[in-house]
Tab-separated table of C-alpha atoms and ligand atoms in Angstrom:
chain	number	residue	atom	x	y	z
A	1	UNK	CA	192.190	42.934	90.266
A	2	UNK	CA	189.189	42.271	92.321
A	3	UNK	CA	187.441	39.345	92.933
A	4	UNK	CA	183.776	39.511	92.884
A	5	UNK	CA	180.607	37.509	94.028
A	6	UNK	CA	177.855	38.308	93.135
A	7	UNK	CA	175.077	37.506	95.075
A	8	UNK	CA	171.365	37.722	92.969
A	9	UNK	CA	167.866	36.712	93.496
A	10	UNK	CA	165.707	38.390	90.222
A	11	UNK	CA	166.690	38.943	87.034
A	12	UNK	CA	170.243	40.235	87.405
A	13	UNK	CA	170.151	43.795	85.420
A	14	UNK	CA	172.556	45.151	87.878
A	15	UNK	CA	175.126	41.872	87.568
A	16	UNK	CA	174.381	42.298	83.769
A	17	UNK	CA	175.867	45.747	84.171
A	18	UNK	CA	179.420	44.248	85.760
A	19	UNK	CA	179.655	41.524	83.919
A	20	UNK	CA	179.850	43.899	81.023
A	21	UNK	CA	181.879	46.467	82.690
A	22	UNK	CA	184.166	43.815	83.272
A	23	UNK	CA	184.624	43.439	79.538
A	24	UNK	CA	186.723	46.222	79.887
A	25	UNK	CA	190.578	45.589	80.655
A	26	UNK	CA	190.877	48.442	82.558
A	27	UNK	CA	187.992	47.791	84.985
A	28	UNK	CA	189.968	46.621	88.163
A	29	UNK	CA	187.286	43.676	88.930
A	30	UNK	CA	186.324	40.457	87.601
A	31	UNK	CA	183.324	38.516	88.792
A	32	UNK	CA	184.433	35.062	89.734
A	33	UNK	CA	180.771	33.673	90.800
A	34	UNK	CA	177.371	34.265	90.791
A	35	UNK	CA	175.099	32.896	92.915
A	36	UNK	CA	171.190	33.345	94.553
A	37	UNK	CA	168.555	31.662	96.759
A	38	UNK	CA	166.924	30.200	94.091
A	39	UNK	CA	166.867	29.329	90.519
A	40	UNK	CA	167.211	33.200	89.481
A	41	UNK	CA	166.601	34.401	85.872
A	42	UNK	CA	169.770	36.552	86.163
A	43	UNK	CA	171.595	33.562	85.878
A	44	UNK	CA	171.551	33.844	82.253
A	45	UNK	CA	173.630	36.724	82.327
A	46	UNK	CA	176.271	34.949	84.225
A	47	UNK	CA	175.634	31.597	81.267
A	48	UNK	CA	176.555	33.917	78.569
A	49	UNK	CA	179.566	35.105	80.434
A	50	UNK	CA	180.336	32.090	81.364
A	51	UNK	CA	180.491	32.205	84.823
A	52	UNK	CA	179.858	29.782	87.153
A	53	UNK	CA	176.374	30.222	89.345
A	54	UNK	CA	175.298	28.117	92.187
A	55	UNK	CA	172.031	28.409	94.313
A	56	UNK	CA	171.187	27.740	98.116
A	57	UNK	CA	167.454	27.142	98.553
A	58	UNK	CA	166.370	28.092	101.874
A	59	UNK	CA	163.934	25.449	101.660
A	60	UNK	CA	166.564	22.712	101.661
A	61	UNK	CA	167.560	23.595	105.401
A	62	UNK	CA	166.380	23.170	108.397
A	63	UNK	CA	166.634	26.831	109.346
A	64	UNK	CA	168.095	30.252	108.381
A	65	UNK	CA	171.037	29.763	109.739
A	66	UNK	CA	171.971	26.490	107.988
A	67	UNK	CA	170.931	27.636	105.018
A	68	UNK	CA	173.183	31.029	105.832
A	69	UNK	CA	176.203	28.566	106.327
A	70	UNK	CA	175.872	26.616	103.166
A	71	UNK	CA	175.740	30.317	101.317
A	72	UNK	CA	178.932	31.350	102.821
A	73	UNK	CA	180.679	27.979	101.928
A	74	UNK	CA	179.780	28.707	98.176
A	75	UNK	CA	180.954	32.071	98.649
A	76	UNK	CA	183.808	31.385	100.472
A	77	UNK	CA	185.420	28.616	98.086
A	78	UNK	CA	185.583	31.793	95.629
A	79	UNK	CA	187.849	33.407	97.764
A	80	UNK	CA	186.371	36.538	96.647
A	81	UNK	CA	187.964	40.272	97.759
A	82	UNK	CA	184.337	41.488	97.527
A	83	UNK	CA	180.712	40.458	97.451
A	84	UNK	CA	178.316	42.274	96.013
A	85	UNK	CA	174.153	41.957	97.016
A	86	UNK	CA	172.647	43.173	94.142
A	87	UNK	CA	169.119	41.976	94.290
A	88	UNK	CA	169.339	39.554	96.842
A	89	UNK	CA	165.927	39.337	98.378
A	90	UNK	CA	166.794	37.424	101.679
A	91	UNK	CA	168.835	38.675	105.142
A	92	UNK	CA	172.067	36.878	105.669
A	93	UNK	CA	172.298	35.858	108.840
A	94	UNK	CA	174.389	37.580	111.477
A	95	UNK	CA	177.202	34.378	111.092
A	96	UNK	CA	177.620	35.471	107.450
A	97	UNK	CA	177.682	39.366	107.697
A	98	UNK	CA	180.664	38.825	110.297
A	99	UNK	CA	182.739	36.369	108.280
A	100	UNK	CA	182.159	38.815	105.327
A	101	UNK	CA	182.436	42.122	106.236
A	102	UNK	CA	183.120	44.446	105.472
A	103	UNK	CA	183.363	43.246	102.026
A	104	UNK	CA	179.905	42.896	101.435
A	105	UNK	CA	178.178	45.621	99.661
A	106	UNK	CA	174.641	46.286	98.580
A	107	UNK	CA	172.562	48.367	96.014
A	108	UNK	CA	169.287	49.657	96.848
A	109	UNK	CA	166.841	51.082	94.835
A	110	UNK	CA	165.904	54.032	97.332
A	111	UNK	CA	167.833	57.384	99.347
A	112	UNK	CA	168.672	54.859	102.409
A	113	UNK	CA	167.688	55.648	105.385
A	114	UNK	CA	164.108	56.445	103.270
A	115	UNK	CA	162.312	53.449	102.167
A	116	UNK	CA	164.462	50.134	103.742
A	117	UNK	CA	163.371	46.825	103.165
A	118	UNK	CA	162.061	44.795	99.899
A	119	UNK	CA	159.746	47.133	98.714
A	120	UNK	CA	161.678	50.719	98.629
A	121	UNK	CA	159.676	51.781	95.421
A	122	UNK	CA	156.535	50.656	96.002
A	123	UNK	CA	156.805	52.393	99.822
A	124	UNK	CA	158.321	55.862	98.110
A	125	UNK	CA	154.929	55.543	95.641
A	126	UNK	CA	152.659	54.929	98.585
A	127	UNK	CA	154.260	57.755	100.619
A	128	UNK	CA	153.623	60.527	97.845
A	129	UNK	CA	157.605	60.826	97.875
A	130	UNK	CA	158.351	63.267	95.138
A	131	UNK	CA	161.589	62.119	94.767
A	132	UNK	CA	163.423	58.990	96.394
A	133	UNK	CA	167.089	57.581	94.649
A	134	UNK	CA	169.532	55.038	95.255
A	135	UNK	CA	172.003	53.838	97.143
A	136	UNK	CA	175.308	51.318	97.757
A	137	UNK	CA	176.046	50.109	101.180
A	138	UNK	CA	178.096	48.615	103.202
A	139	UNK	CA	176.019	45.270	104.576
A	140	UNK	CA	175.412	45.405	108.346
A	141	UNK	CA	173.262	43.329	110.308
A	142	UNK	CA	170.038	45.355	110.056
A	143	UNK	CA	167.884	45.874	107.019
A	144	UNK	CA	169.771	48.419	104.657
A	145	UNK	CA	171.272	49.959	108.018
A	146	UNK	CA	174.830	49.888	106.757
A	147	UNK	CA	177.388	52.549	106.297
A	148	UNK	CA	176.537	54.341	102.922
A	149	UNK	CA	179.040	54.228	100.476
A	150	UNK	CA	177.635	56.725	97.479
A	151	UNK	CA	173.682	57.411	96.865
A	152	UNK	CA	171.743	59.687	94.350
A	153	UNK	CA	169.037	61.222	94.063
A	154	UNK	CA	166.041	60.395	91.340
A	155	UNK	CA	162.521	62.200	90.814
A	156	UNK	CA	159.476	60.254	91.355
A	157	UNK	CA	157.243	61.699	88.497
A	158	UNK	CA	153.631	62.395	88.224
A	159	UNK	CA	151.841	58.958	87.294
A	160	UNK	CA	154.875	56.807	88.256
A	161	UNK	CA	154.068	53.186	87.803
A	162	UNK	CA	156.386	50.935	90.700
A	163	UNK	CA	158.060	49.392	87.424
A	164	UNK	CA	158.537	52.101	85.772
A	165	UNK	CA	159.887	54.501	88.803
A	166	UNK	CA	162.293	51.343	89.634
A	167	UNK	CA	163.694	50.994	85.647
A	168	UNK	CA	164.623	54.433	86.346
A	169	UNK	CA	166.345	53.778	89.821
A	170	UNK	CA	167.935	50.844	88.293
A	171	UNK	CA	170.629	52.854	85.993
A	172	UNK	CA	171.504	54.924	88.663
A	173	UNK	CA	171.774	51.829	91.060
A	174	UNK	CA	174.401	49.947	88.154
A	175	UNK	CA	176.021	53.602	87.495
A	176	UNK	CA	176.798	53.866	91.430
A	177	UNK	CA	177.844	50.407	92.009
A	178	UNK	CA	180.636	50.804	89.095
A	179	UNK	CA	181.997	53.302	90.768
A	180	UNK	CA	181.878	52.038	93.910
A	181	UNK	CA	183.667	49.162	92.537
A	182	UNK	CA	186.233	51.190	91.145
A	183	UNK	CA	187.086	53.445	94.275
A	184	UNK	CA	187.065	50.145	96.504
A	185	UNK	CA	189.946	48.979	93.722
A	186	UNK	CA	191.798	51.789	93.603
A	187	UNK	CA	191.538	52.169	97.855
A	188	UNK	CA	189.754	55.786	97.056
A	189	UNK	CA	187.054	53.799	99.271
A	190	UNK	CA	188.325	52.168	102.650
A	191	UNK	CA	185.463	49.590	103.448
A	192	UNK	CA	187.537	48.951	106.979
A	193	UNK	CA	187.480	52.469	107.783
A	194	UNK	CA	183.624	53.110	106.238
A	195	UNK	CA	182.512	50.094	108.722
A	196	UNK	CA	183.896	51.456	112.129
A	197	UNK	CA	182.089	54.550	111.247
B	1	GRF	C1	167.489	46.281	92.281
B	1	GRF	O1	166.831	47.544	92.276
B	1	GRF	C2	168.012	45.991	93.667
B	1	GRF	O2	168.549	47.111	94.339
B	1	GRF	C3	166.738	45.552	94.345
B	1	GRF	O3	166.111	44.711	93.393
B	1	GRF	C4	166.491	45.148	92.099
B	1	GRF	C5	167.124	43.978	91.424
B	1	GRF	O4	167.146	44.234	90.087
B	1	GRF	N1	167.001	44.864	95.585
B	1	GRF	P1	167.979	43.236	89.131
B	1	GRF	O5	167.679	41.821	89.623
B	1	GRF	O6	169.421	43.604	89.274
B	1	GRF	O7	167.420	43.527	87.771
């Protein structure tokens, strides 16, 4: 059984998704923790699963690195087998990504290497993209740089709002990182072997 963290910043649709996956008895991962830079709505989802949350304000340090070190204290108390970005709108610093990977994964909601960064829909809109996708990663120290682990592609159609392109990326995104999940738990995935690649 895996242990998850789940690391958030928004309003948690994707952690929705494995909390209720993990409903399941057979699903070979349980999410231990949920935390976020902030005060994020997603933590609801985690209340109503009752699972703890806890939130490191970047504001409360003196710089990113502190603030990185106080994150991976939270995480680390878990003693999780995995931690999954899923949402999480700030770079960990390079002290974190080492201690973690390469069990640290991340969805994004675009056909990485296309569109990296915070703002992979609105960029595949803006580029006329006529069709973009999603992806799960293994976390490096670059901005959605990693290893890929599984991606799809999704059709951007005509008169695509940003919302509504991403509410379609978004199933795909949950649908991906469930399996990723799985294949890490069942070692059809080696995150070791994926990283040195
Ligand atoms: C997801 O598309 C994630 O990949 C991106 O932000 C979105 C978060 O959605 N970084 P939610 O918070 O899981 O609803």
């Amino acid at each position: 059984m895996l242990s998850l963290v789940v690391l958030i910043s928004g309003g948690g649709s994707n952690l929705r998704a494995l909390l209720e996956a993990s409903e399941d008895a057979e699903f070979p991962a349980r999410v231990v923790a949920v935390g976020a830079d902030r005060d994020a709505d997603g933590f609801e989802h985690a209340e109503e699963f009752g699972i703890p949350t806890f939130s490191v304000a970047m504001t409360n340090f003196p710089d990113r690195e502190a603030w990185g070190d106080s994150i991976l204290e939270q995480v680390l108390a878990w003693s999780p087998d995995l931690v999954v970005l899923s949402g999480f709108m700030k770079l960990l610093p390079p002290r974190v990504v080492a201690a973690l990977s390469p069990n640290l994964i991340n969805t994004h909601p675009a056909y990485l290497p296309e569109f990296p960064g915070a703002h992979a829909v609105r960029d595949a809109l803006a580029a006329g993209a006529t069709q973009t996708g999603a992806s799960v990663i293994v976390v490096d120290n670059g901005v959605d740089s990693g290893p890929i682990i599984s991606q799809e592609r999704i059709p951007v159609l005509p008169g695509d709002t940003e919302e509504r392109l991403h509410e379609r990326i978004k199933p795909v995104e949950r649908r991906l990182l469930i399996q990723a999940i799985l294949d890490i738990a069942n070692s059809q995935i080696d995150l070791k072997e994926l990283a040195r690649s």
